[in-house]
Short mmCIF file of N, CA and C in Angstrom, two decimals:
data_model
loop_
_atom_site.label_atom_id
_atom_site.label_comp_id
_atom_site.label_asym_id
_atom_site.label_seq_id
_atom_site.Cartn_x
_atom_site.Cartn_y
_atom_site.Cartn_z
N LEU A 1 -53.30 0.33 -52.04
CA LEU A 1 -53.29 -0.97 -51.34
C LEU A 1 -53.85 -0.94 -49.93
N LEU A 2 -53.59 0.08 -49.25
CA LEU A 2 -54.14 0.17 -47.84
C LEU A 2 -55.68 0.41 -47.88
N ALA A 3 -56.13 1.13 -48.84
CA ALA A 3 -57.59 1.31 -48.96
C ALA A 3 -58.35 0.02 -49.23
N ALA A 4 -57.70 -0.81 -49.99
CA ALA A 4 -58.23 -2.19 -50.27
C ALA A 4 -58.29 -3.02 -48.94
N LEU A 5 -57.33 -2.87 -48.21
CA LEU A 5 -57.20 -3.74 -46.92
C LEU A 5 -57.82 -3.14 -45.71
N ARG A 6 -58.30 -1.90 -45.83
CA ARG A 6 -58.74 -1.12 -44.67
C ARG A 6 -59.94 -1.93 -43.88
N ARG A 7 -60.81 -2.47 -44.62
CA ARG A 7 -61.99 -3.09 -43.92
C ARG A 7 -61.48 -4.42 -43.22
N SER A 8 -60.70 -5.17 -43.94
CA SER A 8 -60.14 -6.37 -43.35
C SER A 8 -59.27 -6.10 -42.11
N LEU A 9 -58.47 -5.11 -42.21
CA LEU A 9 -57.57 -4.57 -41.13
C LEU A 9 -58.43 -4.17 -39.89
N GLY A 10 -59.48 -3.45 -40.17
CA GLY A 10 -60.36 -3.05 -39.08
C GLY A 10 -61.02 -4.18 -38.37
N ILE A 11 -61.54 -5.18 -39.09
CA ILE A 11 -62.15 -6.28 -38.64
C ILE A 11 -61.22 -7.13 -37.82
N VAL A 12 -59.95 -7.33 -38.29
CA VAL A 12 -58.94 -8.02 -37.55
C VAL A 12 -58.72 -7.26 -36.20
N CYS A 13 -58.58 -5.95 -36.31
CA CYS A 13 -58.21 -5.25 -35.12
C CYS A 13 -59.37 -5.37 -34.13
N GLY A 14 -60.57 -5.37 -34.60
CA GLY A 14 -61.67 -5.47 -33.62
C GLY A 14 -61.67 -6.88 -33.01
N LEU A 15 -61.43 -7.89 -33.72
CA LEU A 15 -61.38 -9.25 -33.14
C LEU A 15 -60.23 -9.28 -32.18
N CYS A 16 -59.11 -8.68 -32.55
CA CYS A 16 -57.97 -8.75 -31.49
C CYS A 16 -58.20 -7.94 -30.27
N ALA A 17 -59.00 -6.94 -30.30
CA ALA A 17 -59.37 -6.22 -29.17
C ALA A 17 -60.30 -6.91 -28.31
N LEU A 18 -61.32 -7.68 -28.98
CA LEU A 18 -62.14 -8.51 -28.23
C LEU A 18 -61.40 -9.67 -27.58
N LEU A 19 -60.45 -10.23 -28.24
CA LEU A 19 -59.71 -11.35 -27.68
C LEU A 19 -58.88 -10.89 -26.52
N HIS A 20 -58.27 -9.63 -26.63
CA HIS A 20 -57.50 -9.14 -25.54
C HIS A 20 -58.35 -8.84 -24.27
N ALA A 21 -59.61 -8.28 -24.59
CA ALA A 21 -60.47 -8.00 -23.41
C ALA A 21 -60.97 -9.41 -22.81
N ALA A 22 -61.33 -10.35 -23.58
CA ALA A 22 -61.74 -11.59 -22.96
C ALA A 22 -60.63 -12.23 -22.21
N LEU A 23 -59.47 -12.40 -22.79
CA LEU A 23 -58.37 -13.02 -22.05
C LEU A 23 -57.99 -12.29 -20.77
N SER A 24 -57.92 -10.98 -20.83
CA SER A 24 -57.67 -10.17 -19.70
C SER A 24 -58.70 -10.32 -18.61
N PHE A 25 -59.92 -10.36 -19.06
CA PHE A 25 -61.03 -10.52 -18.02
C PHE A 25 -60.89 -11.81 -17.34
N PHE A 26 -60.86 -12.93 -18.22
CA PHE A 26 -60.95 -14.28 -17.58
C PHE A 26 -59.68 -14.64 -16.86
N VAL A 27 -58.54 -14.22 -17.29
CA VAL A 27 -57.29 -14.58 -16.75
C VAL A 27 -56.98 -13.70 -15.40
N LEU A 28 -57.16 -12.39 -15.66
CA LEU A 28 -56.67 -11.44 -14.55
C LEU A 28 -57.76 -10.95 -13.69
N LEU A 29 -59.02 -10.60 -14.18
CA LEU A 29 -59.91 -9.79 -13.51
C LEU A 29 -61.20 -10.45 -13.15
N HIS A 30 -61.44 -11.69 -13.44
CA HIS A 30 -62.68 -12.39 -13.19
C HIS A 30 -63.12 -12.34 -11.80
N ALA A 31 -62.12 -12.39 -10.74
CA ALA A 31 -62.50 -12.28 -9.41
C ALA A 31 -62.57 -10.85 -8.89
N ARG A 32 -62.19 -9.95 -9.66
CA ARG A 32 -62.18 -8.56 -9.20
C ARG A 32 -62.91 -7.64 -10.25
N VAL A 33 -64.13 -8.07 -10.55
CA VAL A 33 -64.97 -7.22 -11.42
C VAL A 33 -65.05 -5.66 -11.07
N PRO A 34 -65.17 -5.39 -9.73
CA PRO A 34 -65.20 -3.93 -9.47
C PRO A 34 -64.09 -3.14 -10.03
N LEU A 35 -62.90 -3.71 -10.23
CA LEU A 35 -61.74 -3.05 -10.75
C LEU A 35 -62.01 -2.40 -12.11
N LEU A 36 -62.94 -3.07 -12.93
CA LEU A 36 -63.32 -2.58 -14.26
C LEU A 36 -63.81 -1.15 -14.22
N TRP A 37 -64.33 -0.72 -13.11
CA TRP A 37 -64.95 0.60 -12.92
C TRP A 37 -64.04 1.60 -12.22
N THR A 38 -62.99 1.06 -11.58
CA THR A 38 -62.26 2.01 -10.65
C THR A 38 -60.85 2.29 -11.27
N TRP A 39 -60.27 1.46 -12.05
CA TRP A 39 -58.88 1.73 -12.66
C TRP A 39 -59.08 2.52 -13.89
N PRO A 40 -58.42 3.61 -13.95
CA PRO A 40 -58.54 4.48 -15.14
C PRO A 40 -58.15 3.81 -16.47
N HIS A 41 -57.14 2.98 -16.40
CA HIS A 41 -56.67 2.34 -17.60
C HIS A 41 -57.63 1.40 -18.09
N LEU A 42 -58.34 0.74 -17.18
CA LEU A 42 -59.45 -0.21 -17.62
C LEU A 42 -60.71 0.51 -18.20
N ARG A 43 -60.94 1.67 -17.64
CA ARG A 43 -62.13 2.41 -18.17
C ARG A 43 -61.83 2.90 -19.50
N ALA A 44 -60.61 3.32 -19.74
CA ALA A 44 -60.15 3.77 -21.07
C ALA A 44 -60.21 2.74 -22.00
N GLY A 45 -59.74 1.50 -21.61
CA GLY A 45 -59.94 0.26 -22.47
C GLY A 45 -61.27 -0.17 -22.75
N GLU A 46 -62.15 -0.02 -21.89
CA GLU A 46 -63.56 -0.33 -22.19
C GLU A 46 -64.20 0.63 -23.06
N CYS A 47 -63.84 1.87 -22.98
CA CYS A 47 -64.36 2.87 -24.03
C CYS A 47 -63.90 2.43 -25.39
N ALA A 48 -62.54 2.17 -25.50
CA ALA A 48 -61.99 1.79 -26.81
C ALA A 48 -62.60 0.64 -27.35
N LEU A 49 -62.91 -0.42 -26.43
CA LEU A 49 -63.42 -1.64 -26.85
C LEU A 49 -64.84 -1.49 -27.32
N LEU A 50 -65.67 -0.76 -26.74
CA LEU A 50 -67.03 -0.49 -27.09
C LEU A 50 -67.13 0.18 -28.47
N ILE A 51 -66.22 1.19 -28.72
CA ILE A 51 -66.26 1.83 -29.97
C ILE A 51 -65.83 0.90 -31.10
N VAL A 52 -64.71 0.16 -30.88
CA VAL A 52 -64.23 -0.76 -31.84
C VAL A 52 -65.23 -1.92 -32.17
N LEU A 53 -65.90 -2.27 -31.16
CA LEU A 53 -66.89 -3.35 -31.44
C LEU A 53 -68.04 -2.85 -32.26
N VAL A 54 -68.52 -1.65 -32.06
CA VAL A 54 -69.50 -1.04 -32.88
C VAL A 54 -68.98 -0.88 -34.31
N LEU A 55 -67.76 -0.40 -34.44
CA LEU A 55 -67.22 -0.26 -35.81
C LEU A 55 -67.10 -1.62 -36.47
N THR A 56 -66.65 -2.67 -35.68
CA THR A 56 -66.54 -3.96 -36.39
C THR A 56 -67.79 -4.54 -36.83
N MET A 57 -68.81 -4.45 -35.99
CA MET A 57 -70.10 -4.88 -36.41
C MET A 57 -70.72 -4.18 -37.57
N THR A 58 -70.34 -3.00 -37.77
CA THR A 58 -70.84 -2.10 -38.90
C THR A 58 -69.87 -2.21 -40.06
N SER A 59 -68.98 -3.13 -40.09
CA SER A 59 -68.03 -3.16 -41.18
C SER A 59 -68.40 -4.16 -42.27
N PHE A 60 -69.51 -4.68 -42.09
CA PHE A 60 -70.06 -5.76 -43.11
C PHE A 60 -71.16 -5.08 -43.91
N SER A 61 -71.03 -5.24 -45.15
CA SER A 61 -72.09 -4.57 -46.07
C SER A 61 -73.52 -5.08 -45.69
N ALA A 62 -73.69 -6.30 -45.50
CA ALA A 62 -74.98 -6.81 -45.17
C ALA A 62 -75.58 -6.20 -43.88
N VAL A 63 -74.72 -6.00 -42.87
CA VAL A 63 -75.22 -5.38 -41.70
C VAL A 63 -75.61 -3.95 -41.84
N VAL A 64 -74.87 -3.25 -42.64
CA VAL A 64 -75.09 -1.86 -42.99
C VAL A 64 -76.35 -1.77 -43.69
N ARG A 65 -76.61 -2.64 -44.71
CA ARG A 65 -77.97 -2.61 -45.38
C ARG A 65 -79.16 -3.01 -44.45
N ALA A 66 -78.83 -3.86 -43.71
CA ALA A 66 -79.97 -4.37 -42.74
C ALA A 66 -80.42 -3.34 -41.68
N ILE A 67 -79.50 -2.54 -41.21
CA ILE A 67 -79.89 -1.47 -40.29
C ILE A 67 -80.17 -0.27 -40.86
N GLY A 68 -79.87 -0.16 -42.14
CA GLY A 68 -80.22 1.07 -42.95
C GLY A 68 -79.35 2.21 -42.51
N LEU A 69 -78.07 2.03 -42.25
CA LEU A 69 -77.14 3.00 -41.92
C LEU A 69 -76.81 3.95 -43.05
N ARG A 70 -76.98 5.19 -42.94
CA ARG A 70 -76.84 6.09 -44.07
C ARG A 70 -75.58 6.81 -43.92
N HIS A 71 -75.05 6.93 -42.68
CA HIS A 71 -73.85 7.70 -42.35
C HIS A 71 -72.79 6.87 -41.86
N TRP A 72 -72.38 5.84 -42.63
CA TRP A 72 -71.39 4.88 -42.37
C TRP A 72 -69.99 5.67 -42.08
N LYS A 73 -69.64 6.41 -43.08
CA LYS A 73 -68.45 7.07 -43.06
C LYS A 73 -68.24 7.97 -41.73
N GLU A 74 -69.30 8.65 -41.35
CA GLU A 74 -69.24 9.47 -40.18
C GLU A 74 -69.00 8.59 -38.95
N LEU A 75 -69.84 7.57 -38.96
CA LEU A 75 -69.76 6.54 -37.78
C LEU A 75 -68.32 6.03 -37.64
N HIS A 76 -67.66 5.69 -38.78
CA HIS A 76 -66.33 5.06 -38.73
C HIS A 76 -65.29 6.09 -38.43
N ARG A 77 -65.59 7.41 -38.34
CA ARG A 77 -64.61 8.42 -37.95
C ARG A 77 -64.42 8.22 -36.40
N LEU A 78 -65.09 7.46 -35.80
CA LEU A 78 -65.01 7.12 -34.32
C LEU A 78 -63.74 6.34 -34.11
N VAL A 79 -63.15 5.97 -35.13
CA VAL A 79 -61.84 5.30 -34.97
C VAL A 79 -60.83 6.15 -34.30
N TYR A 80 -60.92 7.40 -34.51
CA TYR A 80 -59.94 8.40 -33.96
C TYR A 80 -60.08 8.40 -32.47
N PRO A 81 -61.33 8.58 -31.80
CA PRO A 81 -61.45 8.65 -30.40
C PRO A 81 -61.18 7.21 -29.89
N ALA A 82 -61.49 6.13 -30.58
CA ALA A 82 -61.04 4.71 -30.16
C ALA A 82 -59.53 4.65 -29.97
N LEU A 83 -58.82 5.19 -30.99
CA LEU A 83 -57.34 5.22 -30.87
C LEU A 83 -56.81 6.00 -29.63
N ALA A 84 -57.48 7.12 -29.43
CA ALA A 84 -57.19 8.00 -28.16
C ALA A 84 -57.42 7.15 -26.94
N PHE A 85 -58.59 6.55 -26.81
CA PHE A 85 -58.87 5.72 -25.66
C PHE A 85 -57.91 4.50 -25.52
N ALA A 86 -57.60 3.92 -26.58
CA ALA A 86 -56.63 2.77 -26.59
C ALA A 86 -55.28 3.26 -26.04
N THR A 87 -54.88 4.46 -26.62
CA THR A 87 -53.59 4.92 -26.27
C THR A 87 -53.57 5.22 -24.70
N LEU A 88 -54.54 5.83 -24.23
CA LEU A 88 -54.72 6.16 -22.79
C LEU A 88 -54.68 4.81 -21.98
N HIS A 89 -55.31 3.76 -22.47
CA HIS A 89 -55.34 2.50 -21.88
C HIS A 89 -53.94 1.97 -21.68
N VAL A 90 -53.18 2.11 -22.74
CA VAL A 90 -51.75 1.53 -22.72
C VAL A 90 -50.91 2.45 -21.86
N LEU A 91 -51.01 3.75 -22.03
CA LEU A 91 -50.11 4.60 -21.26
C LEU A 91 -50.37 4.66 -19.82
N GLN A 92 -51.60 4.48 -19.31
CA GLN A 92 -51.88 4.43 -17.89
C GLN A 92 -51.69 3.05 -17.27
N SER A 93 -51.48 2.01 -18.10
CA SER A 93 -51.27 0.68 -17.49
C SER A 93 -49.82 0.48 -17.15
N SER A 94 -49.66 -0.08 -15.99
CA SER A 94 -48.29 -0.36 -15.59
C SER A 94 -47.70 -1.74 -16.24
N PHE A 95 -48.63 -2.33 -16.97
CA PHE A 95 -48.31 -3.78 -17.57
C PHE A 95 -47.91 -3.63 -19.14
N ALA A 96 -48.28 -2.48 -19.63
CA ALA A 96 -48.15 -2.48 -21.16
C ALA A 96 -46.83 -1.83 -21.63
N ALA A 97 -46.52 -2.04 -22.84
CA ALA A 97 -45.38 -1.41 -23.49
C ALA A 97 -45.71 -0.04 -24.08
N THR A 98 -45.18 0.99 -23.37
CA THR A 98 -45.43 2.34 -23.87
C THR A 98 -45.04 2.65 -25.22
N TRP A 99 -43.97 2.06 -25.66
CA TRP A 99 -43.45 2.32 -27.01
C TRP A 99 -44.38 1.81 -28.03
N LEU A 100 -45.14 0.74 -27.71
CA LEU A 100 -46.14 0.32 -28.70
C LEU A 100 -47.27 1.27 -28.94
N ALA A 101 -47.72 1.88 -27.87
CA ALA A 101 -48.80 2.83 -27.94
C ALA A 101 -48.33 3.94 -28.76
N LEU A 102 -47.08 4.50 -28.38
CA LEU A 102 -46.62 5.66 -29.20
C LEU A 102 -46.40 5.34 -30.64
N LEU A 103 -45.95 4.15 -30.89
CA LEU A 103 -45.74 3.73 -32.36
C LEU A 103 -47.09 3.66 -33.13
N SER A 104 -48.12 3.14 -32.49
CA SER A 104 -49.39 3.10 -33.05
C SER A 104 -49.99 4.47 -33.39
N VAL A 105 -49.73 5.37 -32.43
CA VAL A 105 -50.28 6.74 -32.58
C VAL A 105 -49.44 7.45 -33.71
N ALA A 106 -48.23 7.14 -33.80
CA ALA A 106 -47.36 7.76 -34.86
C ALA A 106 -47.77 7.21 -36.24
N VAL A 107 -48.06 5.99 -36.27
CA VAL A 107 -48.49 5.45 -37.66
C VAL A 107 -49.92 5.98 -37.98
N ALA A 108 -50.88 6.08 -37.02
CA ALA A 108 -52.18 6.60 -37.36
C ALA A 108 -52.06 8.04 -37.66
N ALA A 109 -51.15 8.79 -37.03
CA ALA A 109 -51.09 10.26 -37.33
C ALA A 109 -50.51 10.33 -38.66
N ALA A 110 -49.52 9.53 -39.14
CA ALA A 110 -48.96 9.59 -40.49
C ALA A 110 -50.01 9.35 -41.58
N LEU A 111 -50.78 8.32 -41.23
CA LEU A 111 -51.87 7.91 -42.26
C LEU A 111 -52.92 9.02 -42.41
N LEU A 112 -53.22 9.63 -41.18
CA LEU A 112 -54.19 10.78 -41.23
C LEU A 112 -53.61 12.01 -41.98
N VAL A 113 -52.38 12.32 -41.85
CA VAL A 113 -51.67 13.34 -42.64
C VAL A 113 -51.75 13.02 -44.19
N VAL A 114 -51.47 11.74 -44.43
CA VAL A 114 -51.45 11.42 -45.94
C VAL A 114 -52.88 11.58 -46.47
N ARG A 115 -53.93 11.20 -45.74
CA ARG A 115 -55.21 11.26 -46.17
C ARG A 115 -55.66 12.78 -46.37
N VAL A 116 -55.28 13.56 -45.42
CA VAL A 116 -55.66 15.09 -45.49
C VAL A 116 -54.87 15.66 -46.66
N LEU A 117 -53.60 15.36 -46.86
CA LEU A 117 -52.85 15.89 -47.99
C LEU A 117 -53.48 15.44 -49.36
N ARG A 118 -53.92 14.15 -49.40
CA ARG A 118 -54.54 13.64 -50.66
C ARG A 118 -55.86 14.42 -50.93
N ARG A 119 -56.59 14.63 -49.94
CA ARG A 119 -57.90 15.29 -50.08
C ARG A 119 -57.65 16.72 -50.59
N ASN A 120 -56.64 17.39 -49.90
CA ASN A 120 -56.46 18.85 -50.28
C ASN A 120 -55.76 18.88 -51.65
N ALA A 121 -55.15 17.90 -52.13
CA ALA A 121 -54.57 17.89 -53.42
C ALA A 121 -55.58 17.78 -54.60
N ASN A 122 -56.76 17.27 -54.26
CA ASN A 122 -57.84 17.04 -55.29
C ASN A 122 -58.68 18.28 -55.29
#
C-alpha cells in the first residue's frame, strides 16, 4: 500500500514544504532577508527545501522522460539527507515542535529498516 502511495506522498510533502517556506518568508522574514543566510535553522531548512523541490520536480514520469534522467532511484535517495536537514531545521528552531521532528525521524527510520529487511529477505 505504501509503495503505491509513495509518489503521491512525496509530491504532497514537497508542496507542503514549499507552502511552509513561502508562508514563513512572506509572513516572518520578508523584511529580514539576511537572516536566511545567518540563522543555522534557516540554512538547514533551505537545504532541505532545495533537495525536496528537486525530488518533487523529478517525481513526474513526463519530466523524467523529458530530461532523460537515467538514475532516478539514486537521485531520490537524496530524501535521506533532506530528512536530516529538515530535522536539523526543526531541532535548531526555537519555534518548532521538537517531538514532531523526532517522530518523523522515527517513522522514516522504521520504514528504512523495513525496506532493508525486505531487500535482505529476497
